[in-house]
């Protein structure tokens, strides 16, 4: 479109010109290979043209495909709605209606082997990105207040989940979102339901449930967009798709994989009867433990009370009183003995003092002669005539003068 003059607000392009230029640009795309899911087939009796509605399984997007009946009969004679196809087509833009469609000259229905190969390749890709990592998987709460359920309307899977969950825990609450679980519109509806339930703060866990089916029926649950939506959920997701032998890719991404919808109900909700029984057993064990503890401590108290010190606590006081009395008697005897010994020593010393005392000598008739300066006269030559002397007697004193 580089050869077209640039439009200006003063010279706007007509709609037909825009449509023609879009059609010209699309015509340059040429032939392309397109992969998608057949949402609708329209075969008119007697007409050589067949109309298909091709849908992207991962997005809410579809295109109309026109082809010749012979092309369809030769490439995919048993083609049915919901089948996966690969077709060689040329995009066409109808300027008059402003619509885009595809004109196919070859249609191939994707076989089971090719589907499995694509799924294995996608599985390796998601595993390499860490979507299957066990470390990021979360454990659902023991007793969720509210459970989100994504399943088909009035399906056996919905009935199994609700019936078994309420049988196990009658007070459990559900927020159920019914979606298409197969066909071209399944993936967008399931992804939207997951987003709605994940945004609900009252929902503690989400169950993604579907009954059994063939690989083609379970194909939406191996879709890349759905796997990434489950991985992005903040709320734990339980996958209950098909039977135990079925293993769509969403099973590897989900936090918990249940073999069946019934198994999902058992994994998410505890059994009230079992919990009551466990509580009863725990109470019995606790009661026995308390009783054993009380009996053991009571026995210990009995043993302690049977000891003499507790049976007759006054014995300890009596023993100490006896010891104190004995010590007091011993101290008294020791004191008396020492006093007696000291008294004897004092008497002996007193007798010696009395025997050696000058007073005792005076009592026997002796006298002590002293000069005036108090010096005791022991010899006659120590005094001269006329010296005054003092004579001490046993009783009193005499003052005398030496004559010769």
mmCIF file of C-alpha atoms in Angstrom:
data_model
loop_
_atom_site.group_PDB
_atom_site.id
_atom_site.type_symbol
_atom_site.label_atom_id
_atom_site.label_comp_id
_atom_site.label_asym_id
_atom_site.label_seq_id
_atom_site.Cartn_x
_atom_site.Cartn_y
_atom_site.Cartn_z
ATOM 1 C CA UNK A 1 0.000 0.000 0.000
ATOM 2 C CA UNK A 2 3.025 2.262 -0.281
ATOM 3 C CA UNK A 3 1.825 3.471 -3.673
ATOM 4 C CA UNK A 4 -1.371 4.973 -2.226
ATOM 5 C CA UNK A 5 -1.349 8.663 -1.296
ATOM 6 C CA UNK A 6 -1.514 9.423 2.443
ATOM 7 C CA UNK A 7 -4.980 10.601 3.471
ATOM 8 C CA UNK A 8 -5.538 13.780 5.431
ATOM 9 C CA UNK A 9 -8.438 14.903 7.613
ATOM 10 C CA UNK A 10 -9.417 17.240 4.796
ATOM 11 C CA UNK A 11 -9.401 14.317 2.324
ATOM 12 C CA UNK A 12 -10.779 11.228 4.191
ATOM 13 C CA UNK A 13 -10.885 7.852 2.517
ATOM 14 C CA UNK A 14 -14.257 6.301 1.823
ATOM 15 C CA UNK A 15 -15.007 3.012 3.544
ATOM 16 C CA UNK A 16 -14.925 1.169 0.255
ATOM 17 C CA UNK A 17 -11.391 2.397 -0.398
ATOM 18 C CA UNK A 18 -10.224 1.181 3.028
ATOM 19 C CA UNK A 19 -11.946 -2.145 2.455
ATOM 20 C CA UNK A 20 -10.377 -2.507 -0.986
ATOM 21 C CA UNK A 21 -6.888 -1.749 0.304
ATOM 22 C CA UNK A 22 -7.292 -4.200 3.208
ATOM 23 C CA UNK A 23 -8.431 -6.817 0.729
ATOM 24 C CA UNK A 24 -5.457 -6.101 -1.501
ATOM 25 C CA UNK A 25 -3.048 -6.451 1.397
ATOM 26 C CA UNK A 26 -4.618 -9.749 2.520
ATOM 27 C CA UNK A 27 -4.460 -11.064 -1.039
ATOM 28 C CA UNK A 28 -0.666 -10.740 -0.886
ATOM 29 C CA UNK A 29 -0.469 -13.273 1.961
ATOM 30 C CA UNK A 30 -0.828 -16.202 -0.388
ATOM 31 C CA UNK A 31 -1.545 -19.761 0.697
ATOM 32 C CA UNK A 32 -0.986 -20.770 4.323
ATOM 33 C CA UNK A 33 -1.400 -23.857 6.507
ATOM 34 C CA UNK A 34 -3.965 -23.371 9.297
ATOM 35 C CA UNK A 35 -4.589 -25.528 12.369
ATOM 36 C CA UNK A 36 -7.904 -25.394 14.209
ATOM 37 C CA UNK A 37 -10.996 -27.163 15.491
ATOM 38 C CA UNK A 38 -14.148 -27.596 13.472
ATOM 39 C CA UNK A 39 -16.999 -25.827 15.231
ATOM 40 C CA UNK A 40 -19.625 -26.249 12.508
ATOM 41 C CA UNK A 41 -20.042 -28.041 9.157
ATOM 42 C CA UNK A 42 -22.637 -26.927 6.634
ATOM 43 C CA UNK A 43 -23.261 -29.303 3.726
ATOM 44 C CA UNK A 44 -26.102 -28.228 1.504
ATOM 45 C CA UNK A 45 -27.749 -31.047 -0.483
ATOM 46 C CA UNK A 46 -26.799 -30.854 -4.125
ATOM 47 C CA UNK A 47 -24.299 -28.034 -3.585
ATOM 48 C CA UNK A 48 -20.655 -28.477 -4.419
ATOM 49 C CA UNK A 49 -19.444 -26.013 -1.751
ATOM 50 C CA UNK A 50 -19.063 -26.879 1.898
ATOM 51 C CA UNK A 51 -18.842 -24.238 4.613
ATOM 52 C CA UNK A 52 -16.845 -24.844 7.774
ATOM 53 C CA UNK A 53 -16.443 -22.755 10.894
ATOM 54 C CA UNK A 54 -12.856 -23.167 12.104
ATOM 55 C CA UNK A 55 -12.184 -22.176 15.717
ATOM 56 C CA UNK A 56 -8.977 -21.547 17.624
ATOM 57 C CA UNK A 57 -9.141 -23.896 20.678
ATOM 58 C CA UNK A 58 -7.165 -21.433 22.788
ATOM 59 C CA UNK A 59 -9.041 -18.246 21.964
ATOM 60 C CA UNK A 60 -12.550 -17.048 21.301
ATOM 61 C CA UNK A 61 -11.849 -16.639 17.592
ATOM 62 C CA UNK A 62 -13.279 -18.355 14.539
ATOM 63 C CA UNK A 63 -13.096 -18.049 10.755
ATOM 64 C CA UNK A 64 -15.344 -19.255 7.958
ATOM 65 C CA UNK A 65 -13.785 -21.747 5.573
ATOM 66 C CA UNK A 66 -15.152 -22.553 2.147
ATOM 67 C CA UNK A 67 -14.047 -25.602 0.224
ATOM 68 C CA UNK A 68 -15.190 -27.947 -2.465
ATOM 69 C CA UNK A 69 -17.101 -31.080 -1.450
ATOM 70 C CA UNK A 70 -14.579 -33.208 -3.324
ATOM 71 C CA UNK A 71 -11.727 -31.667 -1.304
ATOM 72 C CA UNK A 72 -13.517 -32.493 1.923
ATOM 73 C CA UNK A 73 -14.479 -36.016 0.867
ATOM 74 C CA UNK A 74 -10.972 -36.846 -0.267
ATOM 75 C CA UNK A 75 -9.120 -35.357 2.718
ATOM 76 C CA UNK A 76 -11.535 -35.879 5.615
ATOM 77 C CA UNK A 77 -14.619 -37.866 4.611
ATOM 78 C CA UNK A 78 -15.633 -38.627 8.198
ATOM 79 C CA UNK A 79 -15.117 -35.083 9.444
ATOM 80 C CA UNK A 80 -17.361 -34.169 12.369
ATOM 81 C CA UNK A 81 -17.863 -31.134 14.519
ATOM 82 C CA UNK A 82 -15.207 -30.881 17.240
ATOM 83 C CA UNK A 83 -12.520 -32.610 15.149
ATOM 84 C CA UNK A 84 -9.034 -31.131 14.816
ATOM 85 C CA UNK A 85 -7.950 -30.353 11.243
ATOM 86 C CA UNK A 86 -5.061 -28.875 9.311
ATOM 87 C CA UNK A 87 -5.986 -27.223 6.037
ATOM 88 C CA UNK A 88 -4.202 -25.461 3.208
ATOM 89 C CA UNK A 89 -6.082 -22.262 2.501
ATOM 90 C CA UNK A 90 -5.845 -18.786 1.119
ATOM 91 C CA UNK A 91 -7.178 -15.839 3.160
ATOM 92 C CA UNK A 92 -9.857 -13.836 1.371
ATOM 93 C CA UNK A 93 -11.367 -10.538 2.367
ATOM 94 C CA UNK A 94 -14.839 -9.677 1.117
ATOM 95 C CA UNK A 95 -14.778 -5.944 0.713
ATOM 96 C CA UNK A 96 -18.539 -5.635 0.383
ATOM 97 C CA UNK A 97 -19.193 -7.203 3.791
ATOM 98 C CA UNK A 98 -15.852 -6.447 5.441
ATOM 99 C CA UNK A 99 -15.363 -10.096 6.467
ATOM 100 C CA UNK A 100 -12.356 -12.385 6.394
ATOM 101 C CA UNK A 101 -12.589 -16.048 5.399
ATOM 102 C CA UNK A 102 -10.440 -18.891 4.171
ATOM 103 C CA UNK A 103 -10.668 -20.812 0.899
ATOM 104 C CA UNK A 104 -9.204 -24.315 1.330
ATOM 105 C CA UNK A 105 -7.922 -26.615 -1.348
ATOM 106 C CA UNK A 106 -6.699 -29.357 1.014
ATOM 107 C CA UNK A 107 -8.057 -30.577 4.351
ATOM 108 C CA UNK A 108 -6.448 -33.141 6.624
ATOM 109 C CA UNK A 109 -8.039 -34.428 9.778
ATOM 110 C CA UNK A 110 -5.451 -34.672 12.532
ATOM 111 C CA UNK A 111 -5.039 -38.319 13.477
ATOM 112 C CA UNK A 112 -4.602 -39.774 16.938
ATOM 113 C CA UNK A 113 -0.891 -40.353 16.474
ATOM 114 C CA UNK A 114 -0.296 -36.789 15.384
ATOM 115 C CA UNK A 115 -2.396 -35.494 18.304
ATOM 116 C CA UNK A 116 -0.376 -37.523 20.775
ATOM 117 C CA UNK A 117 2.879 -36.288 19.252
ATOM 118 C CA UNK A 118 1.735 -32.687 19.555
ATOM 119 C CA UNK A 119 0.634 -33.239 23.133
ATOM 120 C CA UNK A 120 4.006 -34.820 24.002
ATOM 121 C CA UNK A 121 5.833 -31.872 22.476
ATOM 122 C CA UNK A 122 3.649 -29.421 24.421
ATOM 123 C CA UNK A 123 4.177 -31.471 27.589
ATOM 124 C CA UNK A 124 7.965 -31.174 27.249
ATOM 125 C CA UNK A 125 7.677 -27.449 26.611
ATOM 126 C CA UNK A 126 5.508 -26.824 29.691
ATOM 127 C CA UNK A 127 7.730 -29.049 31.843
ATOM 128 C CA UNK A 128 10.811 -27.106 30.732
ATOM 129 C CA UNK A 129 9.099 -23.865 31.757
ATOM 130 C CA UNK A 130 8.441 -25.234 35.259
ATOM 131 C CA UNK A 131 4.650 -25.607 35.062
ATOM 132 C CA UNK A 132 4.898 -29.173 36.391
ATOM 133 C CA UNK A 133 7.310 -28.350 39.224
ATOM 134 C CA UNK A 134 6.268 -30.143 42.427
ATOM 135 C CA UNK A 135 7.853 -27.461 44.596
ATOM 136 C CA UNK A 136 5.223 -24.897 43.559
ATOM 137 C CA UNK A 137 2.229 -27.140 44.155
ATOM 138 C CA UNK A 138 0.051 -26.063 47.083
ATOM 139 C CA UNK A 139 -1.859 -28.250 49.490
ATOM 140 C CA UNK A 140 -5.603 -27.501 49.692
ATOM 141 C CA UNK A 141 -6.921 -26.425 53.108
ATOM 142 C CA UNK A 142 -8.031 -29.177 55.483
ATOM 143 C CA UNK A 143 -11.619 -27.889 55.621
ATOM 144 C CA UNK A 144 -12.417 -25.361 52.865
ATOM 145 C CA UNK A 145 -15.212 -22.923 53.632
ATOM 146 C CA UNK A 146 -16.265 -22.774 49.996
ATOM 147 C CA UNK A 147 -15.334 -24.905 46.999
ATOM 148 C CA UNK A 148 -15.318 -23.681 43.431
ATOM 149 C CA UNK A 149 -16.460 -26.279 40.881
ATOM 150 C CA UNK A 150 -15.919 -25.999 37.124
ATOM 151 C CA UNK A 151 -17.788 -28.731 35.266
ATOM 152 C CA UNK A 152 -20.412 -29.463 32.653
ATOM 153 C CA UNK A 153 -24.034 -28.601 33.300
ATOM 154 C CA UNK A 154 -26.047 -31.444 34.880
ATOM 155 C CA UNK A 155 -23.134 -33.792 34.260
ATOM 156 C CA UNK A 156 -22.305 -36.994 36.099
ATOM 157 C CA UNK A 157 -19.052 -35.376 37.251
ATOM 158 C CA UNK A 158 -20.951 -32.518 38.899
ATOM 159 C CA UNK A 159 -23.339 -34.936 40.572
ATOM 160 C CA UNK A 160 -20.487 -37.133 41.829
ATOM 161 C CA UNK A 161 -18.563 -34.217 43.309
ATOM 162 C CA UNK A 162 -21.551 -32.591 44.998
ATOM 163 C CA UNK A 163 -23.068 -35.834 46.277
ATOM 164 C CA UNK A 164 -19.870 -37.290 47.713
ATOM 165 C CA UNK A 165 -18.666 -34.016 49.182
ATOM 166 C CA UNK A 166 -21.969 -33.344 50.954
ATOM 167 C CA UNK A 167 -22.152 -36.939 52.125
ATOM 168 C CA UNK A 168 -18.746 -36.546 53.723
ATOM 169 C CA UNK A 169 -19.300 -33.035 55.092
ATOM 170 C CA UNK A 170 -22.947 -31.871 54.921
ATOM 171 C CA UNK A 171 -22.150 -28.226 55.654
ATOM 172 C CA UNK A 172 -19.787 -27.788 52.697
ATOM 173 C CA UNK A 173 -20.577 -24.900 50.320
ATOM 174 C CA UNK A 174 -20.061 -24.863 46.555
ATOM 175 C CA UNK A 175 -19.895 -22.199 43.886
ATOM 176 C CA UNK A 176 -20.469 -24.067 40.659
ATOM 177 C CA UNK A 177 -19.715 -22.638 37.221
ATOM 178 C CA UNK A 178 -21.102 -24.738 34.388
ATOM 179 C CA UNK A 179 -19.102 -24.705 31.161
ATOM 180 C CA UNK A 180 -18.703 -26.679 27.979
ATOM 181 C CA UNK A 181 -16.229 -29.481 28.672
ATOM 182 C CA UNK A 182 -15.617 -30.441 25.052
ATOM 183 C CA UNK A 183 -15.899 -28.836 21.679
ATOM 184 C CA UNK A 184 -14.513 -25.587 20.287
ATOM 185 C CA UNK A 185 -15.921 -23.352 23.025
ATOM 186 C CA UNK A 186 -14.690 -25.392 25.978
ATOM 187 C CA UNK A 187 -11.267 -23.830 26.563
ATOM 188 C CA UNK A 188 -12.369 -20.155 26.657
ATOM 189 C CA UNK A 189 -15.292 -20.966 28.953
ATOM 190 C CA UNK A 190 -13.132 -22.998 31.349
ATOM 191 C CA UNK A 191 -10.450 -20.297 31.437
ATOM 192 C CA UNK A 192 -13.067 -17.615 32.183
ATOM 193 C CA UNK A 193 -14.594 -19.784 34.929
ATOM 194 C CA UNK A 194 -11.179 -20.259 36.527
ATOM 195 C CA UNK A 195 -10.555 -16.528 36.530
ATOM 196 C CA UNK A 196 -13.940 -15.820 38.121
ATOM 197 C CA UNK A 197 -13.471 -18.398 40.887
ATOM 198 C CA UNK A 198 -9.851 -17.426 41.494
ATOM 199 C CA UNK A 199 -10.937 -13.805 42.008
ATOM 200 C CA UNK A 200 -13.553 -14.875 44.585
ATOM 201 C CA UNK A 201 -11.964 -14.489 48.037
ATOM 202 C CA UNK A 202 -14.490 -16.879 49.604
ATOM 203 C CA UNK A 203 -13.360 -19.796 47.408
ATOM 204 C CA UNK A 204 -10.579 -21.809 49.088
ATOM 205 C CA UNK A 205 -10.052 -24.483 46.434
ATOM 206 C CA UNK A 206 -11.175 -25.058 42.828
ATOM 207 C CA UNK A 207 -12.142 -28.444 41.385
ATOM 208 C CA UNK A 208 -11.930 -28.912 37.617
ATOM 209 C CA UNK A 209 -14.116 -31.960 36.911
ATOM 210 C CA UNK A 210 -15.164 -33.922 33.848
ATOM 211 C CA UNK A 211 -16.230 -37.492 33.228
ATOM 212 C CA UNK A 212 -14.432 -39.988 31.055
ATOM 213 C CA UNK A 213 -14.104 -39.876 27.293
ATOM 214 C CA UNK A 214 -11.800 -40.405 24.377
ATOM 215 C CA UNK A 215 -8.603 -38.500 23.743
ATOM 216 C CA UNK A 216 -10.436 -36.154 21.389
ATOM 217 C CA UNK A 217 -13.096 -35.481 24.045
ATOM 218 C CA UNK A 218 -10.477 -34.643 26.664
ATOM 219 C CA UNK A 219 -8.375 -32.577 24.273
ATOM 220 C CA UNK A 220 -9.475 -29.186 25.721
ATOM 221 C CA UNK A 221 -7.895 -30.160 29.041
ATOM 222 C CA UNK A 222 -4.509 -30.488 27.348
ATOM 223 C CA UNK A 223 -4.740 -27.052 25.805
ATOM 224 C CA UNK A 224 -1.780 -24.754 26.445
ATOM 225 C CA UNK A 225 -3.948 -21.765 27.328
ATOM 226 C CA UNK A 226 -5.868 -23.763 29.940
ATOM 227 C CA UNK A 227 -2.656 -25.159 31.446
ATOM 228 C CA UNK A 228 -1.218 -21.663 31.799
ATOM 229 C CA UNK A 229 -4.483 -20.387 33.303
ATOM 230 C CA UNK A 230 -4.364 -23.155 35.949
ATOM 231 C CA UNK A 231 -0.713 -22.355 36.643
ATOM 232 C CA UNK A 232 -1.572 -18.669 37.143
ATOM 233 C CA UNK A 233 -4.332 -19.366 39.704
ATOM 234 C CA UNK A 234 -3.639 -18.163 43.248
ATOM 235 C CA UNK A 235 -6.208 -20.643 44.580
ATOM 236 C CA UNK A 236 -5.218 -24.350 44.748
ATOM 237 C CA UNK A 237 -6.660 -26.295 41.793
ATOM 238 C CA UNK A 238 -7.689 -29.961 41.870
ATOM 239 C CA UNK A 239 -7.861 -31.705 38.507
ATOM 240 C CA UNK A 240 -10.450 -34.499 38.225
ATOM 241 C CA UNK A 241 -10.601 -35.202 34.497
ATOM 242 C CA UNK A 242 -11.762 -38.534 33.144
ATOM 243 C CA UNK A 243 -10.826 -41.824 34.702
ATOM 244 C CA UNK A 244 -7.661 -42.903 36.485
ATOM 245 C CA UNK A 245 -6.006 -43.972 33.218
ATOM 246 C CA UNK A 246 -6.645 -40.579 31.592
ATOM 247 C CA UNK A 247 -3.837 -38.050 31.981
ATOM 248 C CA UNK A 248 -4.485 -34.720 30.236
ATOM 249 C CA UNK A 249 -1.783 -32.076 30.625
ATOM 250 C CA UNK A 250 -3.829 -30.078 33.115
ATOM 251 C CA UNK A 251 -3.337 -32.969 35.570
ATOM 252 C CA UNK A 252 0.395 -32.224 35.662
ATOM 253 C CA UNK A 253 -0.125 -28.483 36.186
ATOM 254 C CA UNK A 254 -2.817 -28.706 38.872
ATOM 255 C CA UNK A 255 -1.844 -28.680 42.539
ATOM 256 C CA UNK A 256 -3.633 -32.005 43.160
ATOM 257 C CA UNK A 257 -4.541 -34.721 40.658
ATOM 258 C CA UNK A 258 -7.622 -36.779 41.465
ATOM 259 C CA UNK A 259 -8.248 -40.014 39.592
ATOM 260 C CA UNK A 260 -12.007 -39.325 39.301
ATOM 261 C CA UNK A 261 -14.491 -36.605 40.328
ATOM 262 C CA UNK A 262 -15.463 -38.820 43.263
ATOM 263 C CA UNK A 263 -11.837 -39.003 44.318
ATOM 264 C CA UNK A 264 -11.631 -35.198 44.091
ATOM 265 C CA UNK A 265 -14.481 -34.857 46.595
ATOM 266 C CA UNK A 266 -12.674 -37.239 48.956
ATOM 267 C CA UNK A 267 -9.405 -35.335 48.639
ATOM 268 C CA UNK A 268 -10.894 -31.881 49.192
ATOM 269 C CA UNK A 269 -13.452 -32.521 51.957
ATOM 270 C CA UNK A 270 -12.759 -34.573 55.120
ATOM 271 C CA UNK A 271 -15.180 -37.284 56.173
ATOM 272 C CA UNK A 272 -17.280 -36.075 59.110
ATOM 273 C CA UNK A 273 -17.736 -39.610 60.467
ATOM 274 C CA UNK A 274 -13.995 -40.251 60.309
ATOM 275 C CA UNK A 275 -13.210 -36.937 61.984
ATOM 276 C CA UNK A 276 -15.737 -37.598 64.760
ATOM 277 C CA UNK A 277 -14.204 -41.053 65.237
ATOM 278 C CA UNK A 278 -10.680 -39.596 65.304
ATOM 279 C CA UNK A 279 -11.754 -36.936 67.783
ATOM 280 C CA UNK A 280 -13.299 -39.639 69.969
ATOM 281 C CA UNK A 281 -10.096 -41.675 69.804
ATOM 282 C CA UNK A 282 -8.022 -38.610 70.625
ATOM 283 C CA UNK A 283 -10.260 -37.781 73.576
ATOM 284 C CA UNK A 284 -9.989 -41.368 74.799
ATOM 285 C CA UNK A 285 -6.188 -41.264 74.549
ATOM 286 C CA UNK A 286 -6.128 -37.913 76.300
ATOM 287 C CA UNK A 287 -8.435 -39.179 79.037
ATOM 288 C CA UNK A 288 -6.265 -42.271 79.564
ATOM 289 C CA UNK A 289 -3.130 -40.162 79.623
ATOM 290 C CA UNK A 290 -4.618 -37.778 82.200
ATOM 291 C CA UNK A 291 -5.910 -40.650 84.308
ATOM 292 C CA UNK A 292 -2.519 -42.400 84.203
ATOM 293 C CA UNK A 293 -0.797 -39.163 85.131
ATOM 294 C CA UNK A 294 -3.152 -38.580 88.064
ATOM 295 C CA UNK A 295 -2.752 -42.189 89.254
ATOM 296 C CA UNK A 296 1.019 -41.972 88.987
ATOM 297 C CA UNK A 297 1.205 -38.705 90.894
ATOM 298 C CA UNK A 298 -1.273 -40.004 93.484
ATOM 299 C CA UNK A 299 0.934 -43.060 94.003
ATOM 300 C CA UNK A 300 3.964 -40.814 94.391
ATOM 301 C CA UNK A 301 2.128 -38.720 96.990
ATOM 302 C CA UNK A 302 1.160 -41.895 98.856
ATOM 303 C CA UNK A 303 4.789 -43.016 98.910
ATOM 304 C CA UNK A 304 5.906 -39.617 100.107
ATOM 305 C CA UNK A 305 3.260 -39.517 102.826
ATOM 306 C CA UNK A 306 4.229 -43.017 103.998
ATOM 307 C CA UNK A 307 7.762 -41.897 104.798
ATOM 308 C CA UNK A 308 8.425 -41.382 108.538
ATOM 309 C CA UNK A 309 9.273 -37.755 108.089
ATOM 310 C CA UNK A 310 5.794 -37.114 106.737
ATOM 311 C CA UNK A 311 3.915 -39.840 108.636
ATOM 312 C CA UNK A 312 5.151 -38.418 112.017
ATOM 313 C CA UNK A 313 6.629 -35.006 111.216
ATOM 314 C CA UNK A 314 7.073 -34.339 115.005
ATOM 315 C CA UNK A 315 9.789 -37.010 115.069
ATOM 316 C CA UNK A 316 12.158 -34.585 113.402
ATOM 317 C CA UNK A 317 11.397 -31.928 116.048
ATOM 318 C CA UNK A 318 11.698 -34.462 118.841
ATOM 319 C CA UNK A 319 15.043 -35.647 117.551
ATOM 320 C CA UNK A 320 16.324 -32.110 117.271
ATOM 321 C CA UNK A 321 14.920 -31.290 120.738
ATOM 322 C CA UNK A 322 16.713 -34.325 122.179
ATOM 323 C CA UNK A 323 19.929 -33.278 120.484
ATOM 324 C CA UNK A 324 19.555 -29.730 121.820
ATOM 325 C CA UNK A 325 18.838 -31.079 125.340
ATOM 326 C CA UNK A 326 21.855 -33.391 125.201
ATOM 327 C CA UNK A 327 24.051 -30.546 123.979
ATOM 328 C CA UNK A 328 22.719 -28.293 126.728
ATOM 329 C CA UNK A 329 23.380 -30.937 129.413
ATOM 330 C CA UNK A 330 26.814 -31.536 128.025
ATOM 331 C CA UNK A 331 27.546 -27.813 127.999
ATOM 332 C CA UNK A 332 26.264 -27.516 131.583
ATOM 333 C CA UNK A 333 28.435 -30.373 132.785
ATOM 334 C CA UNK A 334 31.418 -28.969 130.964
ATOM 335 C CA UNK A 335 30.786 -25.535 132.443
ATOM 336 C CA UNK A 336 30.403 -26.948 135.976
ATOM 337 C CA UNK A 337 33.553 -28.975 135.562
ATOM 338 C CA UNK A 338 35.513 -25.985 134.402
ATOM 339 C CA UNK A 339 34.076 -23.822 137.201
ATOM 340 C CA UNK A 340 34.988 -26.458 139.771
ATOM 341 C CA UNK A 341 38.504 -26.703 138.375
ATOM 342 C CA UNK A 342 38.854 -22.933 138.335
ATOM 343 C CA UNK A 343 37.524 -22.754 141.919
ATOM 344 C CA UNK A 344 40.114 -25.334 143.052
ATOM 345 C CA UNK A 345 42.871 -23.436 141.279
ATOM 346 C CA UNK A 346 41.722 -20.196 142.881
ATOM 347 C CA UNK A 347 41.676 -21.761 146.347
ATOM 348 C CA UNK A 348 45.113 -23.204 145.852
ATOM 349 C CA UNK A 349 46.449 -19.886 144.607
ATOM 350 C CA UNK A 350 44.778 -18.061 147.478
ATOM 351 C CA UNK A 351 46.348 -20.472 149.952
ATOM 352 C CA UNK A 352 49.749 -19.897 148.424
ATOM 353 C CA UNK A 353 49.189 -16.155 148.465
ATOM 354 C CA UNK A 354 48.175 -16.283 152.056
ATOM 355 C CA UNK A 355 51.166 -18.464 152.903
ATOM 356 C CA UNK A 356 53.541 -16.107 151.166
ATOM 357 C CA UNK A 357 51.836 -12.904 152.279
ATOM 358 C CA UNK A 358 53.767 -10.580 154.710
ATOM 359 C CA UNK A 359 50.560 -10.161 156.635
ATOM 360 C CA UNK A 360 50.671 -13.842 157.593
ATOM 361 C CA UNK A 361 54.229 -13.353 158.876
ATOM 362 C CA UNK A 362 53.110 -10.338 160.902
ATOM 363 C CA UNK A 363 50.301 -12.415 162.395
ATOM 364 C CA UNK A 364 52.920 -14.752 163.797
ATOM 365 C CA UNK A 365 54.472 -11.860 165.784
ATOM 366 C CA UNK A 366 56.948 -10.483 163.353
ATOM 367 C CA UNK A 367 57.277 -6.762 162.437
ATOM 368 C CA UNK A 368 58.571 -4.791 159.452
ATOM 369 C CA UNK A 369 60.937 -1.952 160.118
ATOM 370 C CA UNK A 370 61.116 0.812 157.523
ATOM 371 C CA UNK A 371 63.076 4.019 157.349
ATOM 372 C CA UNK A 372 61.362 7.294 156.718
ATOM 373 C CA UNK A 373 61.814 6.877 152.962
ATOM 374 C CA UNK A 374 59.979 3.552 153.100
ATOM 375 C CA UNK A 375 63.138 1.380 152.675
ATOM 376 C CA UNK A 376 62.870 -1.860 154.638
ATOM 377 C CA UNK A 377 65.649 -2.196 157.181
ATOM 378 C CA UNK A 378 67.265 -5.596 156.913
ATOM 379 C CA UNK A 379 70.492 -4.946 158.878
ATOM 380 C CA UNK A 380 71.395 -2.802 161.924
ATOM 381 C CA UNK A 381 74.122 -1.068 160.012
ATOM 382 C CA UNK A 382 71.588 0.449 157.677
ATOM 383 C CA UNK A 383 70.460 2.949 160.386
ATOM 384 C CA UNK A 384 72.178 5.294 162.757
ATOM 385 C CA UNK A 385 71.317 6.683 166.172
ATOM 386 C CA UNK A 386 68.559 9.182 166.169
ATOM 387 C CA UNK A 387 67.030 7.889 162.842
ATOM 388 C CA UNK A 388 63.268 7.714 162.959
ATOM 389 C CA UNK A 389 61.806 4.340 162.032
ATOM 390 C CA UNK A 390 58.331 3.003 161.386
ATOM 391 C CA UNK A 391 57.493 -0.351 162.734
ATOM 392 C CA UNK A 392 54.549 -2.223 161.069
ATOM 393 C CA UNK A 393 52.810 -4.789 163.228
ATOM 394 C CA UNK A 394 50.031 -7.238 162.494
ATOM 395 C CA UNK A 395 47.686 -4.618 163.824
ATOM 396 C CA UNK A 396 48.825 -0.990 163.533
ATOM 397 C CA UNK A 397 52.165 0.854 163.343
ATOM 398 C CA UNK A 398 54.755 2.316 165.745
ATOM 399 C CA UNK A 399 57.094 5.245 165.231
ATOM 400 C CA UNK A 400 60.375 4.842 167.023
ATOM 401 C CA UNK A 401 63.833 6.515 167.192
ATOM 402 C CA UNK A 402 67.104 4.611 167.140
ATOM 403 C CA UNK A 403 69.058 5.183 170.449
ATOM 404 C CA UNK A 404 72.181 3.285 169.582
#
